[in-house]
Amino acid sequence: LGFDVSIAAYILDPAKNSYEPLDLLYSYTGIFLDEETGALNDGGQLSMNFGADTENSDEKLKKELFAVIKLYEVFNEKLKENGQEKLYYDIELPLVEVLASMQDIGMFVDKNALKEFGGNISGRITRLEESIYNYAGEKFNINSPKQLGVVLFETLKLPHGKKTKTGYSTSADVLEKIKGIHPIIEEILEFRHLSKLKSTYVDGLLAVIDKNDGRIHSVFNQTVTATGRISSSEPNLQNIPIRLPIGREIRKMFTAEGENYVLVDADYSQIELRTLAHVADDANMQTAFKNNTDIHTQTASQVFGVELSEVTSAMRTAAKAVNFGIVYGIGEFSLSQDLGIGIKEAKRYIENYLENYPSIKEYMSDIVKKGESDGYVSTIMGRRRYIPELKASNKITKAFGQRIAMNAPIQGSAADIIKIAMVNVYNRLKSEGLKSRLILQVHDELIIETEISETEKVMALLKEEMENAVSLSVPLVADIKSGKSWYDTK
């Protein structure tokens, strides 16, 4: 594969709506090539024989070929100007083959186990329905917000928000606030959760299992996210629920195929915080990672002013929320909601945090200024995120742009790192003639369907390539596990 104009255009501008060659041709050269006639925007004709049969798909290919040749010249020069050749030729272009291979191989799903799981959920949904009807004293459509509002706030007279023209709000936020007042609330929330699990993840997955090989061939999208992360669709395997135990059960259905294979799973440990420590060049955070100190415990110790040994689980949880929130430009209001504390207390947490990690405070200020002056921010590999919101007169829009400026170099660098690891892992498996194959990437995690006799070799290879993908001022750490199912590897 010599050049891909869509991938090049994505690197040059990751926020475009379309990366189709004919659209790109018009955007970058001003040439409008009509799909049917081949007419140029200046009224002239291209010196190519398109033929009379414009219905023929060959005609579109000829036009696209013209567009690709023209765009290659433009994009190759622009990538050089931007210093993005390495990002393009060493990471994104080789990744095309890796993603194509993963999509082609797919991931095996135990169809019978998934059906059985769906049956169990259906049984639980039916029992919940009966119990909800008993509490309500009548049958009604639980999925209808209007009917549910009447039952909860008129029949059962539970506390509610302001009534609107369309009725009472029965959103998850509203119901969470009155949880514990009446047992019907917990059951409605569980009913909703199980119904979504059944429709999206049981029925949805059953519908996309390939009849020929029993595998799911998710589509991996390389030009969708503005951050540089890979996304997955049809189905979205990055969205498999992990928060609640019943949701995690879904992972049991994703298995290695046959008796001779297992799954080897590798997950980067706190890659965004490690990237932040490197990019912000914060000595305190770097020391914690170099000494293999738990970063959330250290943060809690510093924020709450206690010894490491005195950090409670509640303190660590609060510190974790601040650690990850800071990367996303979290404010005291959002943090207070996340932790269920007062705004003043949340403000104090953030101030203490920035006092203990001064270089991170400096980074946040500097990166916003850089974004304002340059119009974009960059990752460690030169991936750009353009932020027009920073020039906005509207305060909310501008604040949103500032949060993007703080976060994009961190999240984008983490995306760069796992992409490098994917290309290197794929090449190693191939060059060493192994039967094991890379089949899935989810955020900071890679999964290889591994031939049993190759397990130790694959685990060592995966750890080596992931931890040496790039050289940062702190060590990269990948946690490696193996098991028959995706669930087992966790």
CSV table of C-alpha atoms in Angstrom, one decimal:
chain,number,residue,atom,x,y,z
A,1,LEU,CA,0.0,0.0,0.0
A,2,GLY,CA,1.7,3.1,-1.2
A,3,PHE,CA,-0.6,6.0,-0.3
A,4,ASP,CA,-4.2,6.4,1.0
A,5,VAL,CA,-5.7,9.8,0.5
A,6,SER,CA,-8.5,9.3,3.0
A,7,ILE,CA,-6.0,8.5,5.8
A,8,ALA,CA,-3.7,11.4,4.8
A,9,ALA,CA,-6.7,13.8,4.8
A,10,TYR,CA,-7.7,12.5,8.3
A,11,ILE,CA,-4.2,13.4,9.6
A,12,LEU,CA,-4.3,16.8,8.0
A,13,ASP,CA,-7.8,17.5,9.4
A,14,PRO,CA,-9.4,15.0,11.8
A,15,ALA,CA,-12.7,16.8,12.0
A,16,LYS,CA,-13.9,16.6,8.4
A,17,ASN,CA,-17.3,15.1,7.6
A,18,SER,CA,-16.2,13.2,4.6
A,19,TYR,CA,-12.9,11.6,3.4
A,20,GLU,CA,-14.3,10.5,0.1
A,21,PRO,CA,-11.8,11.3,-2.8
A,22,LEU,CA,-14.2,13.4,-4.8
A,23,ASP,CA,-15.2,15.5,-1.8
A,24,LEU,CA,-11.5,15.9,-0.8
A,25,LEU,CA,-10.6,16.9,-4.4
A,26,TYR,CA,-13.1,19.8,-4.2
A,27,SER,CA,-12.0,20.8,-0.7
A,28,TYR,CA,-8.3,20.9,-1.4
A,29,THR,CA,-8.0,21.9,-5.1
A,30,GLY,CA,-11.3,23.6,-5.9
A,31,ILE,CA,-11.9,21.1,-8.7
A,32,PHE,CA,-15.5,19.9,-8.7
A,33,LEU,CA,-15.8,16.6,-10.5
A,34,ASP,CA,-19.4,15.8,-11.1
A,35,GLU,CA,-20.0,12.0,-10.6
A,36,GLU,CA,-22.2,11.8,-13.6
A,37,THR,CA,-20.7,14.1,-16.2
A,38,GLY,CA,-17.1,14.5,-15.1
A,39,ALA,CA,-17.5,18.3,-15.5
A,40,LEU,CA,-15.0,20.7,-13.9
A,41,ASN,CA,-16.1,23.7,-11.8
A,42,ASP,CA,-14.7,26.1,-14.5
A,43,GLY,CA,-17.1,24.6,-17.1
A,44,GLY,CA,-14.3,22.7,-18.9
A,45,GLN,CA,-14.0,19.0,-19.4
A,46,LEU,CA,-11.4,16.6,-18.1
A,47,SER,CA,-9.1,15.2,-20.7
A,48,MET,CA,-10.2,11.7,-19.8
A,49,ASN,CA,-12.5,9.5,-21.8
A,50,PHE,CA,-15.3,8.7,-19.3
A,51,GLY,CA,-17.5,7.2,-22.0
A,52,ALA,CA,-21.2,7.6,-22.5
A,53,ASP,CA,-22.4,5.0,-19.9
A,54,THR,CA,-22.3,7.1,-16.7
A,55,GLU,CA,-24.3,4.4,-14.9
A,56,ASN,CA,-21.3,2.2,-15.1
A,57,SER,CA,-19.4,1.9,-11.8
A,58,ASP,CA,-16.1,1.9,-13.8
A,59,GLU,CA,-16.9,5.6,-14.5
A,60,LYS,CA,-16.8,6.5,-10.8
A,61,LEU,CA,-13.6,4.6,-10.4
A,62,LYS,CA,-12.0,6.6,-13.2
A,63,LYS,CA,-13.0,9.8,-11.5
A,64,GLU,CA,-11.8,8.7,-8.1
A,65,LEU,CA,-8.5,7.7,-9.7
A,66,PHE,CA,-8.1,11.2,-11.1
A,67,ALA,CA,-8.9,12.6,-7.6
A,68,VAL,CA,-6.4,10.3,-5.9
A,69,ILE,CA,-3.5,11.2,-8.3
A,70,LYS,CA,-4.2,14.9,-7.8
A,71,LEU,CA,-4.6,14.6,-4.0
A,72,TYR,CA,-1.5,12.5,-3.6
A,73,GLU,CA,0.6,15.5,-4.9
A,74,VAL,CA,-1.2,17.9,-2.6
A,75,PHE,CA,-1.2,15.7,0.6
A,76,ASN,CA,2.4,14.5,0.3
A,77,GLU,CA,3.6,18.1,0.3
A,78,LYS,CA,1.3,19.1,3.2
A,79,LEU,CA,2.4,16.1,5.4
A,80,LYS,CA,6.0,17.3,4.9
A,81,GLU,CA,5.1,20.9,5.8
A,82,ASN,CA,3.4,19.8,9.0
A,83,GLY,CA,6.1,17.4,10.0
A,84,GLN,CA,3.6,14.5,9.9
A,85,GLU,CA,5.4,12.1,7.6
A,86,LYS,CA,6.4,9.7,10.3
A,87,LEU,CA,2.9,9.7,11.8
A,88,TYR,CA,1.5,8.9,8.3
A,89,TYR,CA,4.0,6.5,6.8
A,90,ASP,CA,5.1,4.6,10.0
A,91,ILE,CA,1.9,4.5,12.0
A,92,GLU,CA,-1.4,5.2,10.1
A,93,LEU,CA,-0.6,3.7,6.7
A,94,PRO,CA,0.7,0.4,8.0
A,95,LEU,CA,-2.3,0.3,10.4
A,96,VAL,CA,-4.6,0.0,7.4
A,97,GLU,CA,-3.4,-3.6,6.9
A,98,VAL,CA,-3.6,-4.4,10.6
A,99,LEU,CA,-7.2,-3.2,10.9
A,100,ALA,CA,-8.2,-5.0,7.6
A,101,SER,CA,-6.7,-8.2,9.0
A,102,MET,CA,-8.6,-7.8,12.4
A,103,GLN,CA,-11.8,-7.1,10.6
A,104,ASP,CA,-11.4,-10.1,8.3
A,105,ILE,CA,-10.5,-12.6,11.1
A,106,GLY,CA,-13.2,-11.4,13.5
A,107,MET,CA,-13.8,-12.6,17.0
A,108,PHE,CA,-15.5,-15.9,17.9
A,109,VAL,CA,-18.7,-15.8,19.9
A,110,ASP,CA,-20.3,-18.8,21.7
A,111,LYS,CA,-23.8,-18.4,20.1
A,112,ASN,CA,-25.5,-21.1,22.3
A,113,ALA,CA,-24.1,-19.5,25.5
A,114,LEU,CA,-25.3,-16.1,24.3
A,115,LYS,CA,-28.8,-17.4,23.6
A,116,GLU,CA,-28.9,-19.1,27.1
A,117,PHE,CA,-27.8,-15.8,28.7
A,118,GLY,CA,-30.5,-13.9,26.8
A,119,GLY,CA,-33.1,-16.4,28.0
A,120,ASN,CA,-32.0,-15.9,31.6
A,121,ILE,CA,-32.3,-12.1,31.2
A,122,SER,CA,-35.7,-12.4,29.7
A,123,GLY,CA,-36.8,-14.4,32.7
A,124,ARG,CA,-35.5,-11.8,35.1
A,125,ILE,CA,-37.3,-9.0,33.0
A,126,THR,CA,-40.6,-10.9,33.2
A,127,ARG,CA,-40.3,-11.3,37.0
A,128,LEU,CA,-39.5,-7.6,37.4
A,129,GLU,CA,-42.5,-6.7,35.3
A,130,GLU,CA,-44.8,-8.7,37.5
A,131,SER,CA,-43.3,-7.1,40.7
A,132,ILE,CA,-43.6,-3.6,39.3
A,133,TYR,CA,-47.2,-4.2,38.3
A,134,ASN,CA,-47.9,-5.4,41.9
A,135,TYR,CA,-46.4,-2.3,43.4
A,136,ALA,CA,-48.3,-0.1,41.0
A,137,GLY,CA,-51.6,-1.9,41.5
A,138,GLU,CA,-52.1,-2.0,37.7
A,139,LYS,CA,-50.6,-3.1,34.4
A,140,PHE,CA,-49.0,-0.3,32.3
A,141,ASN,CA,-46.3,0.2,29.7
A,142,ILE,CA,-43.1,0.5,31.8
A,143,ASN,CA,-41.3,1.8,28.7
A,144,SER,CA,-43.7,4.7,28.4
A,145,PRO,CA,-42.3,7.8,30.3
A,146,LYS,CA,-45.8,9.3,30.3
A,147,GLN,CA,-47.5,6.2,31.8
A,148,LEU,CA,-44.7,5.6,34.2
A,149,GLY,CA,-44.8,9.2,35.4
A,150,VAL,CA,-48.5,8.9,36.2
A,151,VAL,CA,-47.9,5.7,38.2
A,152,LEU,CA,-45.0,7.0,40.2
A,153,PHE,CA,-46.0,10.6,40.9
A,154,GLU,CA,-49.8,10.5,40.9
A,155,THR,CA,-50.8,6.9,41.9
A,156,LEU,CA,-47.9,6.3,44.3
A,157,LYS,CA,-47.4,10.0,45.1
A,158,LEU,CA,-43.6,9.9,45.1
A,159,PRO,CA,-41.6,13.2,45.1
A,160,HIS,CA,-41.0,14.6,41.6
A,161,GLY,CA,-39.6,17.4,39.6
A,162,LYS,CA,-41.6,20.1,37.8
A,163,LYS,CA,-44.4,18.7,35.5
A,164,THR,CA,-44.1,19.8,31.9
A,165,LYS,CA,-46.5,19.8,29.0
A,166,THR,CA,-45.4,16.3,28.1
A,167,GLY,CA,-45.7,15.0,31.7
A,168,TYR,CA,-43.3,14.1,34.4
A,169,SER,CA,-39.6,13.4,33.8
A,170,THR,CA,-38.7,9.7,34.6
A,171,SER,CA,-35.0,10.0,33.5
A,172,ALA,CA,-32.3,8.0,35.2
A,173,ASP,CA,-31.2,11.1,37.1
A,174,VAL,CA,-34.7,11.7,38.5
A,175,LEU,CA,-35.1,8.1,39.6
A,176,GLU,CA,-31.7,7.9,41.1
A,177,LYS,CA,-32.6,10.9,43.4
A,178,ILE,CA,-35.6,9.1,44.8
A,179,LYS,CA,-34.0,5.7,45.1
A,180,GLY,CA,-34.7,4.1,48.5
A,181,ILE,CA,-38.1,5.9,49.0
A,182,HIS,CA,-40.0,3.1,47.3
A,183,PRO,CA,-38.8,-0.4,46.2
A,184,ILE,CA,-40.4,0.1,42.7
A,185,ILE,CA,-37.7,2.6,41.8
A,186,GLU,CA,-34.8,0.1,42.1
A,187,GLU,CA,-36.9,-2.4,40.1
A,188,ILE,CA,-37.6,0.1,37.3
A,189,LEU,CA,-33.9,0.9,37.1
A,190,GLU,CA,-33.0,-2.7,36.9
A,191,PHE,CA,-35.7,-3.4,34.4
A,192,ARG,CA,-34.3,-0.7,32.1
A,193,HIS,CA,-30.7,-1.9,32.5
A,194,LEU,CA,-31.7,-5.5,31.7
A,195,SER,CA,-33.9,-4.5,28.8
A,196,LYS,CA,-31.1,-2.5,27.2
A,197,LEU,CA,-28.6,-5.4,27.8
A,198,LYS,CA,-31.0,-7.8,26.1
A,199,SER,CA,-31.8,-5.7,23.1
A,200,THR,CA,-28.4,-4.1,22.4
A,201,TYR,CA,-25.9,-6.8,23.5
A,202,VAL,CA,-27.8,-10.1,23.3
A,203,ASP,CA,-30.2,-9.6,20.4
A,204,GLY,CA,-27.9,-7.1,18.7
A,205,LEU,CA,-24.9,-9.5,18.8
A,206,LEU,CA,-26.9,-12.5,17.8
A,207,ALA,CA,-27.9,-10.6,14.7
A,208,VAL,CA,-24.4,-9.9,13.5
A,209,ILE,CA,-22.7,-13.3,14.1
A,210,ASP,CA,-21.5,-14.6,10.7
A,211,LYS,CA,-23.5,-17.7,9.7
A,212,ASN,CA,-20.4,-19.2,8.0
A,213,ASP,CA,-17.8,-18.9,10.7
A,214,GLY,CA,-19.6,-18.1,13.9
A,215,ARG,CA,-17.5,-14.9,14.4
A,216,ILE,CA,-18.3,-11.2,14.7
A,217,HIS,CA,-16.5,-9.1,12.1
A,218,SER,CA,-16.7,-5.6,13.6
A,219,VAL,CA,-15.8,-2.7,11.4
A,220,PHE,CA,-12.7,-0.8,12.6
A,221,ASN,CA,-12.9,2.9,11.7
A,222,GLN,CA,-9.6,4.8,11.2
A,223,THR,CA,-11.0,8.2,10.2
A,224,VAL,CA,-13.9,8.8,12.6
A,225,THR,CA,-12.6,10.2,16.0
A,226,ALA,CA,-11.1,13.7,16.3
A,227,THR,CA,-8.8,12.4,19.0
A,228,GLY,CA,-7.0,9.8,16.8
A,229,ARG,CA,-8.5,6.8,18.6
A,230,ILE,CA,-9.8,3.9,16.5
A,231,SER,CA,-13.5,3.3,16.7
A,232,SER,CA,-15.5,0.1,16.2
A,233,SER,CA,-19.0,-0.3,14.7
A,234,GLU,CA,-21.5,-2.9,13.4
A,235,PRO,CA,-21.3,-3.8,16.3
A,236,ASN,CA,-19.3,-1.5,18.6
A,237,LEU,CA,-17.1,-3.9,20.5
A,238,GLN,CA,-15.6,-1.0,22.5
A,239,ASN,CA,-19.0,-0.5,24.1
A,240,ILE,CA,-19.4,-3.9,25.8
A,241,PRO,CA,-20.5,-3.0,29.3
A,242,ILE,CA,-18.1,-3.5,32.1
A,243,ARG,CA,-19.4,-1.5,35.1
A,244,LEU,CA,-22.0,-3.9,36.5
A,245,PRO,CA,-21.5,-7.7,37.0
A,246,ILE,CA,-24.4,-8.7,34.8
A,247,GLY,CA,-22.9,-6.6,31.9
A,248,ARG,CA,-19.5,-8.1,32.4
A,249,GLU,CA,-21.1,-11.5,31.8
A,250,ILE,CA,-21.4,-10.6,28.1
A,251,ARG,CA,-17.6,-11.0,27.8
A,252,LYS,CA,-17.9,-14.7,28.7
A,253,MET,CA,-19.5,-15.2,25.3
A,254,PHE,CA,-16.4,-13.9,23.4
A,255,THR,CA,-14.0,-16.9,23.3
A,256,ALA,CA,-11.1,-18.3,21.5
A,257,GLU,CA,-12.3,-20.7,18.8
A,258,GLY,CA,-11.7,-24.5,19.3
A,259,GLU,CA,-9.7,-26.5,21.8
A,260,ASN,CA,-6.3,-25.3,20.6
A,261,TYR,CA,-6.7,-21.6,21.1
A,262,VAL,CA,-6.8,-19.2,24.1
A,263,LEU,CA,-7.1,-15.4,24.3
A,264,VAL,CA,-4.2,-13.3,25.4
A,265,ASP,CA,-5.2,-9.9,26.6
A,266,ALA,CA,-2.8,-6.9,27.3
A,267,ASP,CA,-4.0,-3.7,28.8
A,268,TYR,CA,-1.9,-0.5,29.2
A,269,SER,CA,-1.8,0.6,32.9
A,270,GLN,CA,-2.9,4.2,33.3
A,271,ILE,CA,-1.5,5.2,29.9
A,272,GLU,CA,-3.1,8.6,29.9
A,273,LEU,CA,-1.7,9.6,33.3
A,274,ARG,CA,1.8,8.3,32.2
A,275,THR,CA,1.5,10.4,29.1
A,276,LEU,CA,0.4,13.4,31.1
A,277,ALA,CA,3.5,12.9,33.4
A,278,HIS,CA,5.7,12.9,30.3
A,279,VAL,CA,4.0,15.7,28.3
A,280,ALA,CA,3.7,18.0,31.4
A,281,ASP,CA,7.2,17.0,32.6
A,282,ASP,CA,6.0,16.8,36.2
A,283,ALA,CA,8.7,15.5,38.5
A,284,ASN,CA,6.3,14.4,41.3
A,285,MET,CA,4.2,12.3,39.0
A,286,GLN,CA,7.2,10.9,37.1
A,287,THR,CA,8.8,9.8,40.4
A,288,ALA,CA,5.6,7.9,41.4
A,289,PHE,CA,5.6,6.0,38.1
A,290,LYS,CA,9.3,5.4,38.2
A,291,ASN,CA,9.1,4.0,41.7
A,292,ASN,CA,6.0,2.0,40.8
A,293,THR,CA,4.0,3.8,43.5
A,294,ASP,CA,0.3,3.6,43.1
A,295,ILE,CA,-0.4,7.1,41.6
A,296,HIS,CA,-3.9,7.4,43.1
A,297,THR,CA,-2.6,6.6,46.6
A,298,GLN,CA,0.2,9.1,46.2
A,299,THR,CA,-2.2,11.8,44.9
A,300,ALA,CA,-4.6,11.1,47.9
A,301,SER,CA,-1.7,11.3,50.3
A,302,GLN,CA,-0.7,14.7,48.9
A,303,VAL,CA,-4.2,16.2,48.4
A,304,PHE,CA,-5.4,15.1,51.9
A,305,GLY,CA,-2.0,15.7,53.6
A,306,VAL,CA,-1.7,12.3,55.2
A,307,GLU,CA,1.0,9.5,55.0
A,308,LEU,CA,0.7,6.9,52.3
A,309,SER,CA,-0.1,4.3,54.9
A,310,GLU,CA,-3.0,6.4,56.2
A,311,VAL,CA,-4.8,6.7,52.8
A,312,THR,CA,-8.3,5.2,53.0
A,313,SER,CA,-10.2,3.7,50.0
A,314,ALA,CA,-12.5,6.7,50.0
A,315,MET,CA,-9.5,9.0,49.8
A,316,ARG,CA,-8.0,7.0,46.9
A,317,THR,CA,-11.4,7.0,45.1
A,318,ALA,CA,-11.5,10.8,45.4
A,319,ALA,CA,-7.9,11.1,44.2
A,320,LYS,CA,-8.6,8.8,41.3
A,321,ALA,CA,-11.5,11.1,40.2
A,322,VAL,CA,-9.3,14.1,40.4
A,323,ASN,CA,-6.4,12.4,38.5
A,324,PHE,CA,-8.5,11.3,35.6
A,325,GLY,CA,-10.7,14.4,35.7
A,326,ILE,CA,-7.8,16.8,35.4
A,327,VAL,CA,-6.9,15.3,32.1
A,328,TYR,CA,-10.4,16.3,30.9
A,329,GLY,CA,-10.2,19.8,32.4
A,330,ILE,CA,-12.7,19.0,35.1
A,331,GLY,CA,-14.1,21.8,37.2
A,332,GLU,CA,-15.2,21.9,40.8
A,333,PHE,CA,-18.9,21.6,40.0
A,334,SER,CA,-18.4,18.4,37.9
A,335,LEU,CA,-16.1,16.9,40.5
A,336,SER,CA,-18.5,17.7,43.3
A,337,GLN,CA,-21.2,15.8,41.4
A,338,ASP,CA,-18.9,12.9,40.7
A,339,LEU,CA,-17.9,12.5,44.3
A,340,GLY,CA,-21.1,13.6,46.0
A,341,ILE,CA,-19.3,16.4,47.9
A,342,GLY,CA,-19.8,20.1,48.2
A,343,ILE,CA,-18.4,22.5,45.6
A,344,LYS,CA,-16.0,24.2,48.1
A,345,GLU,CA,-14.6,20.8,49.0
A,346,ALA,CA,-14.2,19.8,45.4
A,347,LYS,CA,-12.4,23.2,44.7
A,348,ARG,CA,-10.0,22.5,47.6
A,349,TYR,CA,-9.2,19.0,46.1
A,350,ILE,CA,-8.3,20.5,42.7
A,351,GLU,CA,-6.3,23.3,44.3
A,352,ASN,CA,-4.3,20.9,46.5
A,353,TYR,CA,-3.8,18.6,43.4
A,354,LEU,CA,-2.4,21.4,41.3
A,355,GLU,CA,-0.2,22.6,44.2
A,356,ASN,CA,1.4,19.2,44.4
A,357,TYR,CA,1.7,18.7,40.7
A,358,PRO,CA,2.8,22.3,39.7
A,359,SER,CA,4.1,21.3,36.2
A,360,ILE,CA,0.6,20.0,35.3
A,361,LYS,CA,-0.9,23.3,36.3
A,362,GLU,CA,1.7,25.1,34.1
A,363,TYR,CA,1.0,22.6,31.2
A,364,MET,CA,-2.7,23.2,31.3
A,365,SER,CA,-2.2,27.0,31.1
A,366,ASP,CA,0.5,26.8,28.4
A,367,ILE,CA,-1.3,24.3,26.2
A,368,VAL,CA,-4.4,26.5,26.1
A,369,LYS,CA,-2.3,29.5,25.1
A,370,LYS,CA,-0.5,27.5,22.4
A,371,GLY,CA,-3.8,26.3,21.1
A,372,GLU,CA,-5.1,29.9,20.9
A,373,SER,CA,-2.0,31.1,19.1
A,374,ASP,CA,-1.5,28.2,16.7
A,375,GLY,CA,-5.1,27.2,16.2
A,376,TYR,CA,-4.3,23.6,17.1
A,377,VAL,CA,-2.5,21.4,19.7
A,378,SER,CA,-0.3,18.3,18.9
A,379,THR,CA,0.4,14.9,20.3
A,380,ILE,CA,3.9,13.5,20.9
A,381,MET,CA,3.8,12.1,17.3
A,382,GLY,CA,2.7,15.3,15.7
A,383,ARG,CA,-1.0,14.5,15.4
A,384,ARG,CA,-2.9,17.8,15.3
A,385,ARG,CA,-6.3,18.7,16.8
A,386,TYR,CA,-7.6,22.0,15.4
A,387,ILE,CA,-9.7,23.9,18.0
A,388,PRO,CA,-11.6,26.8,16.4
A,389,GLU,CA,-13.7,27.0,19.6
A,390,LEU,CA,-10.8,28.7,21.3
A,391,LYS,CA,-11.6,31.8,19.2
A,392,ALA,CA,-15.3,31.8,20.1
A,393,SER,CA,-16.9,34.8,21.8
A,394,ASN,CA,-19.3,32.5,23.6
A,395,LYS,CA,-17.9,31.6,27.0
A,396,ILE,CA,-19.3,28.1,27.1
A,397,THR,CA,-18.0,27.3,23.6
A,398,LYS,CA,-14.6,28.8,24.5
A,399,ALA,CA,-14.4,26.8,27.8
A,400,PHE,CA,-15.2,23.6,25.8
A,401,GLY,CA,-12.3,24.5,23.5
A,402,GLN,CA,-10.0,24.9,26.5
A,403,ARG,CA,-10.9,21.5,27.8
A,404,ILE,CA,-10.2,20.0,24.3
A,405,ALA,CA,-6.8,21.8,24.3
A,406,MET,CA,-5.8,20.2,27.6
A,407,ASN,CA,-7.0,16.7,26.8
A,408,ALA,CA,-6.3,16.2,23.1
A,409,PRO,CA,-2.5,15.9,23.4
A,410,ILE,CA,-2.9,13.3,26.2
A,411,GLN,CA,-5.7,11.2,24.7
A,412,GLY,CA,-4.2,11.6,21.2
A,413,SER,CA,-0.7,10.5,22.4
A,414,ALA,CA,-2.2,7.5,24.0
A,415,ALA,CA,-3.9,6.7,20.7
A,416,ASP,CA,-0.6,7.1,18.9
A,417,ILE,CA,1.1,4.7,21.3
A,418,ILE,CA,-1.3,1.9,21.0
A,419,LYS,CA,-1.4,2.2,17.2
A,420,ILE,CA,2.4,1.9,17.2
A,421,ALA,CA,2.1,-1.2,19.4
A,422,MET,CA,-0.5,-2.7,17.1
A,423,VAL,CA,1.6,-2.3,14.0
A,424,ASN,CA,4.7,-3.8,15.8
A,425,VAL,CA,2.8,-6.7,17.3
A,426,TYR,CA,1.1,-7.5,14.0
A,427,ASN,CA,4.5,-7.5,12.2
A,428,ARG,CA,6.1,-9.6,14.8
A,429,LEU,CA,3.4,-12.3,14.7
A,430,LYS,CA,3.7,-12.3,10.9
A,431,SER,CA,7.5,-12.3,10.7
A,432,GLU,CA,7.9,-15.0,13.3
A,433,GLY,CA,5.5,-17.3,11.5
A,434,LEU,CA,3.1,-17.7,14.4
A,435,LYS,CA,-0.4,-19.1,14.1
A,436,SER,CA,-1.6,-16.5,16.7
A,437,ARG,CA,-3.4,-13.5,15.4
A,438,LEU,CA,-4.3,-10.0,16.6
A,439,ILE,CA,-8.1,-9.8,16.6
A,440,LEU,CA,-9.3,-6.9,18.7
A,441,GLN,CA,-8.3,-3.4,20.0
A,442,VAL,CA,-10.5,-1.7,22.7
A,443,HIS,CA,-9.1,1.7,23.8
A,444,ASP,CA,-5.8,0.7,25.6
A,445,GLU,CA,-6.2,-3.0,25.3
A,446,LEU,CA,-5.1,-5.6,22.7
A,447,ILE,CA,-6.4,-9.2,22.3
A,448,ILE,CA,-4.6,-12.0,20.4
A,449,GLU,CA,-6.3,-15.3,19.6
A,450,THR,CA,-3.3,-17.5,20.6
A,451,GLU,CA,-2.4,-21.1,19.6
A,452,ILE,CA,-1.9,-22.8,23.0
A,453,SER,CA,1.6,-23.9,22.4
A,454,GLU,CA,2.5,-20.2,21.5
A,455,THR,CA,1.0,-18.7,24.7
A,456,GLU,CA,4.2,-17.9,26.6
A,457,LYS,CA,5.9,-16.6,23.5
A,458,VAL,CA,2.9,-14.4,22.6
A,459,MET,CA,2.6,-13.0,26.1
A,460,ALA,CA,6.2,-12.1,26.1
A,461,LEU,CA,6.0,-10.6,22.6
A,462,LEU,CA,2.9,-8.5,23.5
A,463,LYS,CA,4.5,-7.2,26.7
A,464,GLU,CA,7.7,-6.3,25.0
A,465,GLU,CA,6.1,-4.5,22.0
A,466,MET,CA,3.6,-2.6,24.1
A,467,GLU,CA,6.0,-1.5,26.7
A,468,ASN,CA,8.6,-0.4,24.1
A,469,ALA,CA,6.3,1.2,21.6
A,470,VAL,CA,7.7,4.7,22.5
A,471,SER,CA,10.3,6.0,24.9
A,472,LEU,CA,8.7,8.3,27.5
A,473,SER,CA,10.2,9.8,30.7
A,474,VAL,CA,8.2,7.2,32.7
A,475,PRO,CA,7.9,3.5,32.0
A,476,LEU,CA,5.0,2.1,30.0
A,477,VAL,CA,3.4,-0.9,31.7
A,478,ALA,CA,1.2,-3.5,30.1
A,479,ASP,CA,-0.8,-6.0,32.2
A,480,ILE,CA,-0.9,-9.4,30.3
A,481,LYS,CA,-3.4,-12.2,31.0
A,482,SER,CA,-4.7,-15.2,29.2
A,483,GLY,CA,-7.9,-17.2,29.3
A,484,LYS,CA,-10.4,-19.1,27.3
A,485,SER,CA,-12.9,-16.2,27.2
A,486,TRP,CA,-12.5,-12.4,27.2
A,487,TYR,CA,-14.1,-12.5,30.7
A,488,ASP,CA,-11.4,-15.0,31.9
A,489,THR,CA,-8.6,-12.6,30.9
A,490,LYS,CA,-10.1,-10.0,33.2
